[in-house]
mmCIF file of N, CA and C in Angstrom:
data_model
loop_
_atom_site.group_PDB
_atom_site.id
_atom_site.type_symbol
_atom_site.label_atom_id
_atom_site.label_comp_id
_atom_site.label_asym_id
_atom_site.label_seq_id
_atom_site.Cartn_x
_atom_site.Cartn_y
_atom_site.Cartn_z
ATOM 1 N N MET F 1 0.734 -1.140 0.001
ATOM 2 C CA MET F 1 0.036 -0.272 0.020
ATOM 3 C C MET F 1 0.684 1.350 -0.170
ATOM 4 N N THR F 2 0.971 2.188 -1.010
ATOM 5 C CA THR F 2 1.577 3.168 -1.032
ATOM 6 C C THR F 2 0.879 4.465 -1.343
ATOM 7 N N ASP F 3 -0.427 4.411 -1.136
ATOM 8 C CA ASP F 3 -1.250 5.451 -1.129
ATOM 9 C C ASP F 3 -1.905 6.037 0.406
ATOM 10 N N PHE F 4 -1.758 7.067 0.534
ATOM 11 C CA PHE F 4 -2.297 7.723 1.815
ATOM 12 C C PHE F 4 -3.803 7.810 2.037
ATOM 13 N N ASP F 5 -4.122 6.716 1.941
ATOM 14 C CA ASP F 5 -5.881 6.584 1.902
ATOM 15 C C ASP F 5 -6.421 5.923 3.248
ATOM 16 N N PRO F 6 -7.251 6.635 4.067
ATOM 17 C CA PRO F 6 -7.653 6.176 5.090
ATOM 18 C C PRO F 6 -8.304 5.061 5.291
ATOM 19 N N ALA F 7 -9.333 4.772 4.360
ATOM 20 C CA ALA F 7 -9.950 3.694 3.772
ATOM 21 C C ALA F 7 -8.968 2.527 4.182
ATOM 22 N N ASN F 8 -7.546 2.103 3.613
ATOM 23 C CA ASN F 8 -6.959 1.334 4.340
ATOM 24 C C ASN F 8 -6.059 1.233 5.624
ATOM 25 N N PHE F 9 -6.734 2.486 6.467
ATOM 26 C CA PHE F 9 -5.628 2.244 7.567
ATOM 27 C C PHE F 9 -6.210 1.176 8.693
ATOM 28 N N ALA F 10 -7.274 0.905 8.510
ATOM 29 C CA ALA F 10 -7.761 -0.248 9.683
ATOM 30 C C ALA F 10 -7.366 -1.722 9.249
ATOM 31 N N ASN F 11 -6.597 -1.489 7.662
ATOM 32 C CA ASN F 11 -5.977 -2.860 7.788
ATOM 33 C C ASN F 11 -4.509 -3.152 7.890
ATOM 34 N N VAL F 12 -3.829 -1.988 8.291
ATOM 35 C CA VAL F 12 -2.276 -1.983 8.300
ATOM 36 C C VAL F 12 -2.115 -1.932 9.867
ATOM 37 N N GLY F 13 -1.240 -2.808 10.174
ATOM 38 C CA GLY F 13 -0.587 -2.185 11.610
ATOM 39 C C GLY F 13 0.410 -1.047 11.777
ATOM 40 N N PRO F 14 0.372 -0.807 12.929
ATOM 41 C CA PRO F 14 1.424 0.378 13.193
ATOM 42 C C PRO F 14 2.738 0.561 12.530
ATOM 43 N N LYS F 15 3.390 -0.249 12.348
ATOM 44 C CA LYS F 15 4.542 -0.095 11.264
ATOM 45 C C LYS F 15 4.092 0.046 10.293
ATOM 46 N N GLU F 16 3.323 -0.306 9.645
ATOM 47 C CA GLU F 16 2.783 -0.020 8.066
ATOM 48 C C GLU F 16 2.531 1.321 8.329
ATOM 49 N N PHE F 17 1.469 1.697 9.106
ATOM 50 C CA PHE F 17 1.109 3.075 9.495
ATOM 51 C C PHE F 17 2.514 4.227 9.462
ATOM 52 N N ALA F 18 3.157 3.774 9.972
ATOM 53 C CA ALA F 18 4.184 4.782 10.210
ATOM 54 C C ALA F 18 5.080 5.114 9.092
ATOM 55 N N GLN F 19 5.023 4.045 8.132
ATOM 56 C CA GLN F 19 5.907 4.031 6.974
ATOM 57 C C GLN F 19 5.032 4.775 5.744
ATOM 58 N N LEU F 20 3.575 4.527 5.797
ATOM 59 C CA LEU F 20 3.101 5.290 5.042
ATOM 60 C C LEU F 20 2.995 6.635 5.134
ATOM 61 N N VAL F 21 2.917 7.211 6.358
ATOM 62 C CA VAL F 21 2.976 8.566 6.724
ATOM 63 C C VAL F 21 4.569 9.075 6.313
ATOM 64 N N LYS F 22 5.556 8.141 6.471
ATOM 65 C CA LYS F 22 7.041 8.765 6.264
ATOM 66 C C LYS F 22 7.211 8.712 4.851
ATOM 67 N N SER F 23 6.115 8.006 4.099
ATOM 68 C CA SER F 23 6.682 8.004 2.317
ATOM 69 C C SER F 23 5.651 8.956 1.688
ATOM 70 N N THR F 24 4.513 9.234 2.681
ATOM 71 C CA THR F 24 3.787 10.227 1.942
ATOM 72 C C THR F 24 4.337 11.768 2.206
ATOM 73 N N PRO F 25 4.432 12.629 0.670
ATOM 74 C CA PRO F 25 4.863 14.105 1.170
ATOM 75 C C PRO F 25 3.943 14.674 1.609
ATOM 76 N N ASP F 26 4.550 15.732 2.411
ATOM 77 C CA ASP F 26 3.319 16.231 3.712
ATOM 78 C C ASP F 26 2.470 16.886 2.652
ATOM 79 N N ASP F 27 2.618 17.428 1.732
ATOM 80 C CA ASP F 27 1.043 18.304 0.965
ATOM 81 C C ASP F 27 0.034 17.715 0.887
ATOM 82 N N LYS F 28 0.590 16.121 0.328
ATOM 83 C CA LYS F 28 -0.338 14.954 0.475
ATOM 84 C C LYS F 28 -1.270 14.377 1.741
ATOM 85 N N ILE F 29 -0.552 14.367 2.688
ATOM 86 C CA ILE F 29 -0.862 14.388 3.910
ATOM 87 C C ILE F 29 -1.737 15.739 4.470
ATOM 88 N N ALA F 30 -1.392 17.003 3.917
ATOM 89 C CA ALA F 30 -2.159 18.279 4.635
ATOM 90 C C ALA F 30 -3.420 18.196 3.534
ATOM 91 N N ALA F 31 -3.527 17.692 2.530
ATOM 92 C CA ALA F 31 -4.767 17.922 1.532
ATOM 93 C C ALA F 31 -5.890 16.624 2.326
ATOM 94 N N VAL F 32 -5.151 15.542 2.577
ATOM 95 C CA VAL F 32 -6.248 14.304 2.912
ATOM 96 C C VAL F 32 -6.913 15.062 4.411
ATOM 97 N N MET F 33 -6.072 15.813 5.584
ATOM 98 C CA MET F 33 -6.528 16.194 6.656
ATOM 99 C C MET F 33 -7.125 17.474 6.499
ATOM 100 N N ALA F 34 -7.119 17.924 5.300
ATOM 101 C CA ALA F 34 -7.908 19.074 5.191
ATOM 102 C C ALA F 34 -9.308 18.670 4.435
ATOM 103 N N SER F 35 -9.520 17.538 4.296
ATOM 104 C CA SER F 35 -10.801 16.885 3.828
ATOM 105 C C SER F 35 -11.876 16.231 4.768
ATOM 106 N N ASP F 36 -12.920 15.897 3.944
ATOM 107 C CA ASP F 36 -13.756 15.194 4.643
ATOM 108 C C ASP F 36 -13.184 13.715 5.246
ATOM 109 N N LEU F 37 -11.890 13.495 5.031
ATOM 110 C CA LEU F 37 -11.681 12.601 5.396
ATOM 111 C C LEU F 37 -10.804 12.501 7.017
ATOM 112 N N ARG F 38 -10.441 13.458 7.442
ATOM 113 C CA ARG F 38 -9.766 14.070 8.473
ATOM 114 C C ARG F 38 -10.228 13.065 9.550
ATOM 115 N N GLY F 39 -11.793 13.306 9.850
ATOM 116 C CA GLY F 39 -12.292 12.336 11.053
ATOM 117 C C GLY F 39 -11.903 11.171 10.981
ATOM 118 N N LYS F 40 -11.996 10.419 9.893
ATOM 119 C CA LYS F 40 -11.717 8.967 9.830
ATOM 120 C C LYS F 40 -9.982 8.683 10.233
ATOM 121 N N VAL F 41 -9.036 9.665 9.566
ATOM 122 C CA VAL F 41 -8.007 9.118 10.060
ATOM 123 C C VAL F 41 -7.393 9.797 11.548
ATOM 124 N N LEU F 42 -8.060 10.257 12.002
ATOM 125 C CA LEU F 42 -7.921 10.952 13.614
ATOM 126 C C LEU F 42 -8.484 10.151 14.342
ATOM 127 N N SER F 43 -9.538 9.322 13.907
ATOM 128 C CA SER F 43 -10.596 8.510 14.739
ATOM 129 C C SER F 43 -9.559 6.942 14.793
ATOM 130 N N GLU F 44 -9.015 6.312 13.901
ATOM 131 C CA GLU F 44 -8.119 5.935 13.761
ATOM 132 C C GLU F 44 -7.106 5.491 14.597
ATOM 133 N N VAL F 45 -6.392 6.950 14.664
ATOM 134 C CA VAL F 45 -4.615 6.976 15.425
ATOM 135 C C VAL F 45 -5.451 6.952 16.458
ATOM 136 N N PHE F 46 -6.530 7.749 16.931
ATOM 137 C CA PHE F 46 -6.709 7.623 18.519
ATOM 138 C C PHE F 46 -7.159 6.504 19.038
ATOM 139 N N ASN F 47 -8.110 5.858 18.120
ATOM 140 C CA ASN F 47 -8.576 4.536 18.307
ATOM 141 C C ASN F 47 -7.227 3.361 18.978
ATOM 142 N N ARG F 48 -6.205 3.636 18.189
ATOM 143 C CA ARG F 48 -4.878 2.729 18.525
ATOM 144 C C ARG F 48 -4.264 2.977 19.631
ATOM 145 N N MET F 49 -4.545 4.188 20.147
ATOM 146 C CA MET F 49 -3.619 4.701 21.331
ATOM 147 C C MET F 49 -3.897 3.676 22.635
ATOM 148 N N PRO F 50 -5.044 3.165 22.717
ATOM 149 C CA PRO F 50 -4.981 2.013 24.225
ATOM 150 C C PRO F 50 -4.497 1.257 24.137
ATOM 151 N N SER F 51 -4.295 0.917 22.776
ATOM 152 C CA SER F 51 -3.663 -0.585 22.785
ATOM 153 C C SER F 51 -1.960 -0.696 22.490
ATOM 154 N N LEU F 52 -1.432 0.935 22.340
ATOM 155 C CA LEU F 52 -0.127 0.965 22.115
ATOM 156 C C LEU F 52 0.507 1.487 23.741
ATOM 157 N N PHE F 53 -0.290 1.805 24.205
ATOM 158 C CA PHE F 53 -0.065 1.979 25.496
ATOM 159 C C PHE F 53 0.692 1.180 26.432
ATOM 160 N N ARG F 54 1.393 1.475 27.218
ATOM 161 C CA ARG F 54 2.708 0.718 27.951
ATOM 162 C C ARG F 54 2.387 1.059 29.557
ATOM 163 N N ALA F 55 1.975 0.328 29.862
ATOM 164 C CA ALA F 55 1.545 0.340 31.551
ATOM 165 C C ALA F 55 2.507 0.364 32.309
ATOM 166 N N ASP F 56 3.363 -0.598 31.727
ATOM 167 C CA ASP F 56 4.819 -1.023 32.293
ATOM 168 C C ASP F 56 5.848 0.002 32.689
ATOM 169 N N ARG F 57 5.430 1.096 31.636
ATOM 170 C CA ARG F 57 6.293 2.536 31.518
ATOM 171 C C ARG F 57 5.537 3.318 32.674
ATOM 172 N N ALA F 58 4.333 3.120 32.433
ATOM 173 C CA ALA F 58 3.658 4.650 33.065
ATOM 174 C C ALA F 58 3.503 4.638 34.824
ATOM 175 N N GLY F 59 3.659 3.552 35.205
ATOM 176 C CA GLY F 59 4.005 3.682 36.775
ATOM 177 C C GLY F 59 2.773 3.923 37.447
ATOM 178 N N SER F 60 3.216 5.274 38.327
ATOM 179 C CA SER F 60 1.925 5.631 38.916
ATOM 180 C C SER F 60 1.357 7.029 38.150
ATOM 181 N N THR F 61 1.966 7.002 37.029
ATOM 182 C CA THR F 61 1.060 8.270 36.274
ATOM 183 C C THR F 61 -0.216 8.154 35.830
ATOM 184 N N ASN F 62 -1.210 9.457 36.295
ATOM 185 C CA ASN F 62 -2.122 9.585 36.209
ATOM 186 C C ASN F 62 -2.458 11.034 35.732
ATOM 187 N N ALA F 63 -2.818 11.195 34.681
ATOM 188 C CA ALA F 63 -3.154 12.140 33.938
ATOM 189 C C ALA F 63 -3.946 12.265 32.576
ATOM 190 N N VAL F 64 -4.769 13.229 32.524
ATOM 191 C CA VAL F 64 -5.509 14.016 31.464
ATOM 192 C C VAL F 64 -4.752 14.629 30.425
ATOM 193 N N ILE F 65 -4.918 14.242 29.258
ATOM 194 C CA ILE F 65 -4.054 14.927 28.107
ATOM 195 C C ILE F 65 -4.975 15.086 27.156
ATOM 196 N N HIS F 66 -5.266 16.680 26.500
ATOM 197 C CA HIS F 66 -5.642 17.083 25.229
ATOM 198 C C HIS F 66 -5.098 17.161 24.164
ATOM 199 N N TRP F 67 -5.390 16.550 23.213
ATOM 200 C CA TRP F 67 -4.453 16.454 21.755
ATOM 201 C C TRP F 67 -5.409 17.418 21.111
ATOM 202 N N THR F 68 -4.980 18.539 20.667
ATOM 203 C CA THR F 68 -5.555 19.644 20.002
ATOM 204 C C THR F 68 -4.969 19.875 18.514
ATOM 205 N N ILE F 69 -5.769 19.154 17.533
ATOM 206 C CA ILE F 69 -5.354 19.100 16.131
ATOM 207 C C ILE F 69 -6.006 20.378 15.543
ATOM 208 N N THR F 70 -5.220 21.283 15.165
ATOM 209 C CA THR F 70 -5.222 22.502 14.048
ATOM 210 C C THR F 70 -5.782 21.966 12.614
ATOM 211 N N GLY F 71 -6.259 23.259 12.117
ATOM 212 C CA GLY F 71 -6.322 23.048 10.288
ATOM 213 C C GLY F 71 -7.705 22.110 9.950
ATOM 214 N N ARG F 72 -8.889 22.419 10.829
ATOM 215 C CA ARG F 72 -9.980 21.627 10.238
ATOM 216 C C ARG F 72 -10.378 22.407 9.024
ATOM 217 N N PRO F 73 -11.111 21.594 8.188
ATOM 218 C CA PRO F 73 -11.439 22.410 6.751
ATOM 219 C C PRO F 73 -12.036 23.556 7.328
ATOM 220 N N ASP F 74 -13.088 23.619 8.289
ATOM 221 C CA ASP F 74 -13.998 24.789 8.530
ATOM 222 C C ASP F 74 -13.078 25.929 9.558
ATOM 223 N N GLY F 75 -11.566 25.759 9.362
ATOM 224 C CA GLY F 75 -11.212 26.415 10.416
ATOM 225 C C GLY F 75 -10.896 26.239 11.859
ATOM 226 N N GLY F 76 -11.820 25.463 12.176
ATOM 227 C CA GLY F 76 -11.606 25.066 13.745
ATOM 228 C C GLY F 76 -10.522 23.432 13.974
ATOM 229 N N SER F 77 -10.341 23.564 15.451
ATOM 230 C CA SER F 77 -9.902 22.213 15.603
ATOM 231 C C SER F 77 -10.627 20.922 16.146
ATOM 232 N N ASP F 78 -9.725 19.926 16.328
ATOM 233 C CA ASP F 78 -10.251 18.774 16.918
ATOM 234 C C ASP F 78 -9.551 18.369 18.250
ATOM 235 N N THR F 79 -9.978 17.906 19.013
ATOM 236 C CA THR F 79 -9.473 18.053 20.622
ATOM 237 C C THR F 79 -10.294 16.342 20.797
ATOM 238 N N TYR F 80 -9.279 15.775 21.044
ATOM 239 C CA TYR F 80 -9.580 14.611 21.943
ATOM 240 C C TYR F 80 -9.015 14.686 23.104
ATOM 241 N N GLU F 81 -9.268 13.416 23.803
ATOM 242 C CA GLU F 81 -8.887 13.758 25.678
ATOM 243 C C GLU F 81 -8.388 12.039 25.500
ATOM 244 N N VAL F 82 -6.965 12.040 26.250
ATOM 245 C CA VAL F 82 -6.333 10.640 26.622
ATOM 246 C C VAL F 82 -6.315 10.818 28.078
ATOM 247 N N VAL F 83 -7.085 9.838 29.069
ATOM 248 C CA VAL F 83 -6.830 9.726 30.368
ATOM 249 C C VAL F 83 -5.799 8.271 30.625
ATOM 250 N N ILE F 84 -4.872 8.535 31.179
ATOM 251 C CA ILE F 84 -4.082 7.687 31.811
ATOM 252 C C ILE F 84 -4.184 7.633 33.173
ATOM 253 N N GLU F 85 -5.097 6.496 33.705
ATOM 254 C CA GLU F 85 -4.940 6.077 35.294
ATOM 255 C C GLU F 85 -5.196 4.992 35.508
ATOM 256 N N ASN F 86 -4.739 4.612 36.719
ATOM 257 C CA ASN F 86 -4.780 3.165 37.049
ATOM 258 C C ASN F 86 -3.950 2.163 36.047
ATOM 259 N N GLY F 87 -3.083 2.622 35.262
ATOM 260 C CA GLY F 87 -2.338 1.761 34.716
ATOM 261 C C GLY F 87 -3.369 1.302 33.337
ATOM 262 N N THR F 88 -4.361 1.970 32.918
ATOM 263 C CA THR F 88 -5.116 2.233 31.989
ATOM 264 C C THR F 88 -5.120 3.449 30.771
ATOM 265 N N CYS F 89 -5.491 2.785 29.279
ATOM 266 C CA CYS F 89 -5.522 4.409 28.560
ATOM 267 C C CYS F 89 -6.650 4.278 27.783
ATOM 268 N N THR F 90 -7.573 5.807 28.250
ATOM 269 C CA THR F 90 -8.761 5.591 27.548
ATOM 270 C C THR F 90 -8.634 6.721 26.579
ATOM 271 N N VAL F 91 -9.496 6.638 25.681
ATOM 272 C CA VAL F 91 -9.825 8.027 24.776
ATOM 273 C C VAL F 91 -10.597 8.417 24.470
ATOM 274 N N SER F 92 -11.217 9.676 24.278
ATOM 275 C CA SER F 92 -12.485 10.108 23.896
ATOM 276 C C SER F 92 -12.321 11.408 22.909
ATOM 277 N N ASP F 93 -13.204 11.707 22.190
ATOM 278 C CA ASP F 93 -13.652 12.752 20.968
ATOM 279 C C ASP F 93 -14.266 13.801 21.622
ATOM 280 N N THR F 94 -14.512 13.609 22.944
ATOM 281 C CA THR F 94 -15.370 14.828 23.361
ATOM 282 C C THR F 94 -14.778 14.912 24.781
ATOM 283 N N PRO F 95 -13.878 15.694 25.061
ATOM 284 C CA PRO F 95 -13.081 16.143 26.387
ATOM 285 C C PRO F 95 -14.400 16.657 27.592
ATOM 286 N N GLN F 96 -14.182 15.887 28.635
ATOM 287 C CA GLN F 96 -14.632 16.218 29.831
ATOM 288 C C GLN F 96 -13.928 16.429 30.837
ATOM 289 N N ARG F 97 -12.792 16.297 31.035
ATOM 290 C CA ARG F 97 -12.219 16.685 32.366
ATOM 291 C C ARG F 97 -11.165 17.870 32.373
ATOM 292 N N ASP F 98 -10.245 18.119 33.266
ATOM 293 C CA ASP F 98 -9.410 19.369 33.036
ATOM 294 C C ASP F 98 -8.076 18.832 32.875
ATOM 295 N N PRO F 99 -7.566 19.402 31.747
ATOM 296 C CA PRO F 99 -6.389 18.723 31.475
ATOM 297 C C PRO F 99 -5.077 18.935 32.354
ATOM 298 N N LYS F 100 -4.185 17.957 32.506
ATOM 299 C CA LYS F 100 -2.651 18.297 33.290
ATOM 300 C C LYS F 100 -2.160 18.813 32.179
ATOM 301 N N LEU F 101 -2.418 18.075 30.763
ATOM 302 C CA LEU F 101 -1.467 18.746 29.806
ATOM 303 C C LEU F 101 -2.387 19.108 28.609
ATOM 304 N N THR F 102 -2.211 20.100 28.112
ATOM 305 C CA THR F 102 -2.426 19.899 26.203
ATOM 306 C C THR F 102 -1.634 20.539 25.451
ATOM 307 N N LEU F 103 -2.155 19.688 24.262
ATOM 308 C CA LEU F 103 -0.863 19.561 23.179
ATOM 309 C C LEU F 103 -1.535 19.959 22.164
ATOM 310 N N THR F 104 -1.325 21.040 21.297
ATOM 311 C CA THR F 104 -1.618 21.969 20.285
ATOM 312 C C THR F 104 -0.789 21.614 19.043
ATOM 313 N N LEU F 105 -0.988 21.072 17.666
ATOM 314 C CA LEU F 105 -0.169 21.041 16.734
ATOM 315 C C LEU F 105 -1.290 20.789 15.584
ATOM 316 N N GLY F 106 -0.394 21.026 14.584
ATOM 317 C CA GLY F 106 -0.900 20.881 13.204
ATOM 318 C C GLY F 106 -1.417 19.398 12.743
ATOM 319 N N PRO F 107 -2.242 18.977 11.927
ATOM 320 C CA PRO F 107 -2.441 17.348 11.293
ATOM 321 C C PRO F 107 -0.835 17.008 10.786
ATOM 322 N N VAL F 108 -0.224 17.686 10.143
ATOM 323 C CA VAL F 108 0.995 16.638 9.406
ATOM 324 C C VAL F 108 2.001 16.453 10.505
ATOM 325 N N GLU F 109 1.872 17.504 11.843
ATOM 326 C CA GLU F 109 2.924 17.292 12.729
ATOM 327 C C GLU F 109 2.208 16.301 13.199
ATOM 328 N N PHE F 110 0.709 16.060 13.684
ATOM 329 C CA PHE F 110 0.321 15.528 14.830
ATOM 330 C C PHE F 110 0.679 13.852 14.336
ATOM 331 N N LEU F 111 0.308 13.553 12.877
ATOM 332 C CA LEU F 111 0.724 12.096 12.190
ATOM 333 C C LEU F 111 2.516 12.064 12.089
ATOM 334 N N LYS F 112 3.037 13.256 12.328
ATOM 335 C CA LYS F 112 4.584 12.549 12.168
ATOM 336 C C LYS F 112 4.733 11.877 13.484
ATOM 337 N N ILE F 113 4.596 12.947 14.615
ATOM 338 C CA ILE F 113 4.894 12.652 15.943
ATOM 339 C C ILE F 113 4.457 10.731 16.275
ATOM 340 N N VAL F 114 2.826 11.017 16.282
ATOM 341 C CA VAL F 114 2.069 9.305 16.477
ATOM 342 C C VAL F 114 2.892 8.714 15.579
ATOM 343 N N SER F 115 3.680 8.441 14.298
ATOM 344 C CA SER F 115 4.050 7.646 13.677
ATOM 345 C C SER F 115 5.393 7.755 14.055
ATOM 346 N N GLY F 116 6.414 8.137 14.864
ATOM 347 C CA GLY F 116 7.520 7.989 15.042
ATOM 348 C C GLY F 116 8.562 8.517 14.302
ATOM 349 N N GLY F 117 7.917 9.667 13.192
ATOM 350 C CA GLY F 117 8.527 10.336 12.224
ATOM 351 C C GLY F 117 9.155 11.761 12.392
ATOM 352 N N ALA F 118 8.907 12.237 13.917
ATOM 353 C CA ALA F 118 9.456 13.662 14.269
ATOM 354 C C ALA F 118 9.791 13.775 15.647
ATOM 355 N N ASN F 119 10.682 14.270 15.915
ATOM 356 C CA ASN F 119 10.944 14.546 17.238
ATOM 357 C C ASN F 119 10.299 15.579 17.987
ATOM 358 N N PRO F 120 9.410 15.329 18.910
ATOM 359 C CA PRO F 120 8.546 16.284 19.651
ATOM 360 C C PRO F 120 9.323 17.559 20.214
ATOM 361 N N VAL F 121 10.454 17.423 20.959
ATOM 362 C CA VAL F 121 10.991 18.468 21.318
ATOM 363 C C VAL F 121 11.435 19.402 20.687
ATOM 364 N N MET F 122 12.064 19.196 19.282
ATOM 365 C CA MET F 122 12.667 19.964 18.351
ATOM 366 C C MET F 122 11.335 20.783 17.777
ATOM 367 N N MET F 123 9.994 20.016 17.512
ATOM 368 C CA MET F 123 8.763 20.733 17.079
ATOM 369 C C MET F 123 8.357 21.761 18.322
ATOM 370 N N PHE F 124 8.500 21.603 19.587
ATOM 371 C CA PHE F 124 8.353 22.443 20.580
ATOM 372 C C PHE F 124 9.237 23.581 20.519
ATOM 373 N N MET F 125 10.390 23.222 20.222
ATOM 374 C CA MET F 125 11.528 24.577 20.271
ATOM 375 C C MET F 125 11.383 25.503 19.253
ATOM 376 N N THR F 126 10.863 24.471 17.972
ATOM 377 C CA THR F 126 10.375 25.416 16.861
ATOM 378 C C THR F 126 9.165 26.021 16.706
ATOM 379 N N GLY F 127 8.593 25.810 17.610
ATOM 380 C CA GLY F 127 6.881 26.217 17.700
ATOM 381 C C GLY F 127 5.895 25.592 17.202
ATOM 382 N N LYS F 128 6.202 24.321 16.669
ATOM 383 C CA LYS F 128 5.381 23.596 15.569
ATOM 384 C C LYS F 128 4.373 22.919 16.495
ATOM 385 N N LEU F 129 4.963 22.707 17.500
ATOM 386 C CA LEU F 129 4.274 21.917 19.110
ATOM 387 C C LEU F 129 3.879 22.465 19.709
ATOM 388 N N LYS F 130 2.860 23.096 20.617
ATOM 389 C CA LYS F 130 2.654 23.834 21.829
ATOM 390 C C LYS F 130 2.175 22.748 22.753
ATOM 391 N N ALA F 131 2.538 23.273 23.903
ATOM 392 C CA ALA F 131 2.303 22.450 25.090
ATOM 393 C C ALA F 131 1.918 23.483 26.192
ATOM 394 N N LYS F 132 1.026 23.412 26.992
ATOM 395 C CA LYS F 132 0.407 23.937 28.291
ATOM 396 C C LYS F 132 0.088 23.029 29.376
ATOM 397 N N GLY F 133 0.892 23.208 30.389
ATOM 398 C CA GLY F 133 0.705 22.146 31.633
ATOM 399 C C GLY F 133 1.817 21.545 31.807
ATOM 400 N N ASP F 134 1.813 20.607 32.057
ATOM 401 C CA ASP F 134 2.531 19.806 32.695
ATOM 402 C C ASP F 134 3.518 19.646 31.779
ATOM 403 N N LEU F 135 4.790 20.120 31.636
ATOM 404 C CA LEU F 135 6.094 20.062 30.632
ATOM 405 C C LEU F 135 6.770 18.525 30.910
ATOM 406 N N GLY F 136 6.852 18.182 32.143
ATOM 407 C CA GLY F 136 7.546 16.917 32.427
ATOM 408 C C GLY F 136 6.976 15.938 31.880
ATOM 409 N N LEU F 137 5.450 15.883 31.784
ATOM 410 C CA LEU F 137 4.611 14.698 31.091
ATOM 411 C C LEU F 137 4.477 14.873 29.922
ATOM 412 N N ALA F 138 4.714 16.218 29.205
ATOM 413 C CA ALA F 138 5.056 16.449 27.821
ATOM 414 C C ALA F 138 6.285 15.711 27.329
ATOM 415 N N ALA F 139 7.420 15.599 27.903
ATOM 416 C CA ALA F 139 8.517 15.484 27.468
ATOM 417 C C ALA F 139 9.024 13.617 27.624
ATOM 418 N N ASN F 140 7.935 13.218 28.479
ATOM 419 C CA ASN F 140 7.862 11.603 28.894
ATOM 420 C C ASN F 140 6.689 10.906 28.237
ATOM 421 N N ILE F 141 5.851 11.970 27.487
ATOM 422 C CA ILE F 141 4.418 11.079 26.837
ATOM 423 C C ILE F 141 4.921 10.138 25.859
ATOM 424 N N ALA F 142 6.029 10.236 24.943
ATOM 425 C CA ALA F 142 6.303 9.104 23.868
ATOM 426 C C ALA F 142 6.874 7.769 24.417
ATOM 427 N N ASN F 143 7.161 7.685 25.835
ATOM 428 C CA ASN F 143 8.013 6.679 26.651
ATOM 429 C C ASN F 143 6.568 6.075 26.854
ATOM 430 N N LEU F 144 5.469 6.390 26.981
ATOM 431 C CA LEU F 144 4.049 5.616 27.542
ATOM 432 C C LEU F 144 3.638 4.872 26.635
ATOM 433 N N PHE F 145 4.013 5.059 25.092
ATOM 434 C CA PHE F 145 3.076 4.309 24.224
ATOM 435 C C PHE F 145 4.596 3.770 23.266
ATOM 436 N N ASP F 146 4.097 2.579 22.497
ATOM 437 C CA ASP F 146 4.862 1.716 21.717
ATOM 438 C C ASP F 146 4.560 2.598 20.562
ATOM 439 N N ILE F 147 5.585 3.814 20.079
ATOM 440 C CA ILE F 147 5.362 4.474 18.724
ATOM 441 C C ILE F 147 6.345 3.661 18.311
ATOM 442 N N PRO F 148 5.863 3.095 17.041
ATOM 443 C CA PRO F 148 6.366 2.809 15.718
ATOM 444 C C PRO F 148 7.437 3.548 14.935
ATOM 445 N N LYS F 149 8.489 2.667 14.674
ATOM 446 C CA LYS F 149 9.566 3.589 13.958
ATOM 447 C C LYS F 149 9.507 3.006 12.453
ATOM 448 N N ALA F 150 9.342 3.964 11.519
ATOM 449 C CA ALA F 150 8.877 3.677 10.155
ATOM 450 C C ALA F 150 10.338 3.167 9.585
#
């Protein structure tokens, strides 16, 4: 599979998804994420988070994290809530709790981070990723998940 087509995402594993993001030009990813396919892409990525969560690395971490992905076709953004508590990870597309950390970034940057193709610290330093709240948690968040490397 060489085409960045959300219809195929459910059929590929994390490593194949990472390879797909890595091999797709940014402008093609941006076009898909500015289309009506955006919700399908985001749902697929966030629905995988609980299965990629590493409870053994989380220890006693309890946190509510809001991921705000900008660049929606209507000019708005989508916010997903990831809750880590008692060794579990749950995800909701309707945030209901006050976050300990809010991460805000564009859709291309988001897909690069969750597919292991970008350095979140560098993105933060260059302003492509904004973090509000617990910056220690932000620096450690990648360690809490099995992020595939393409």
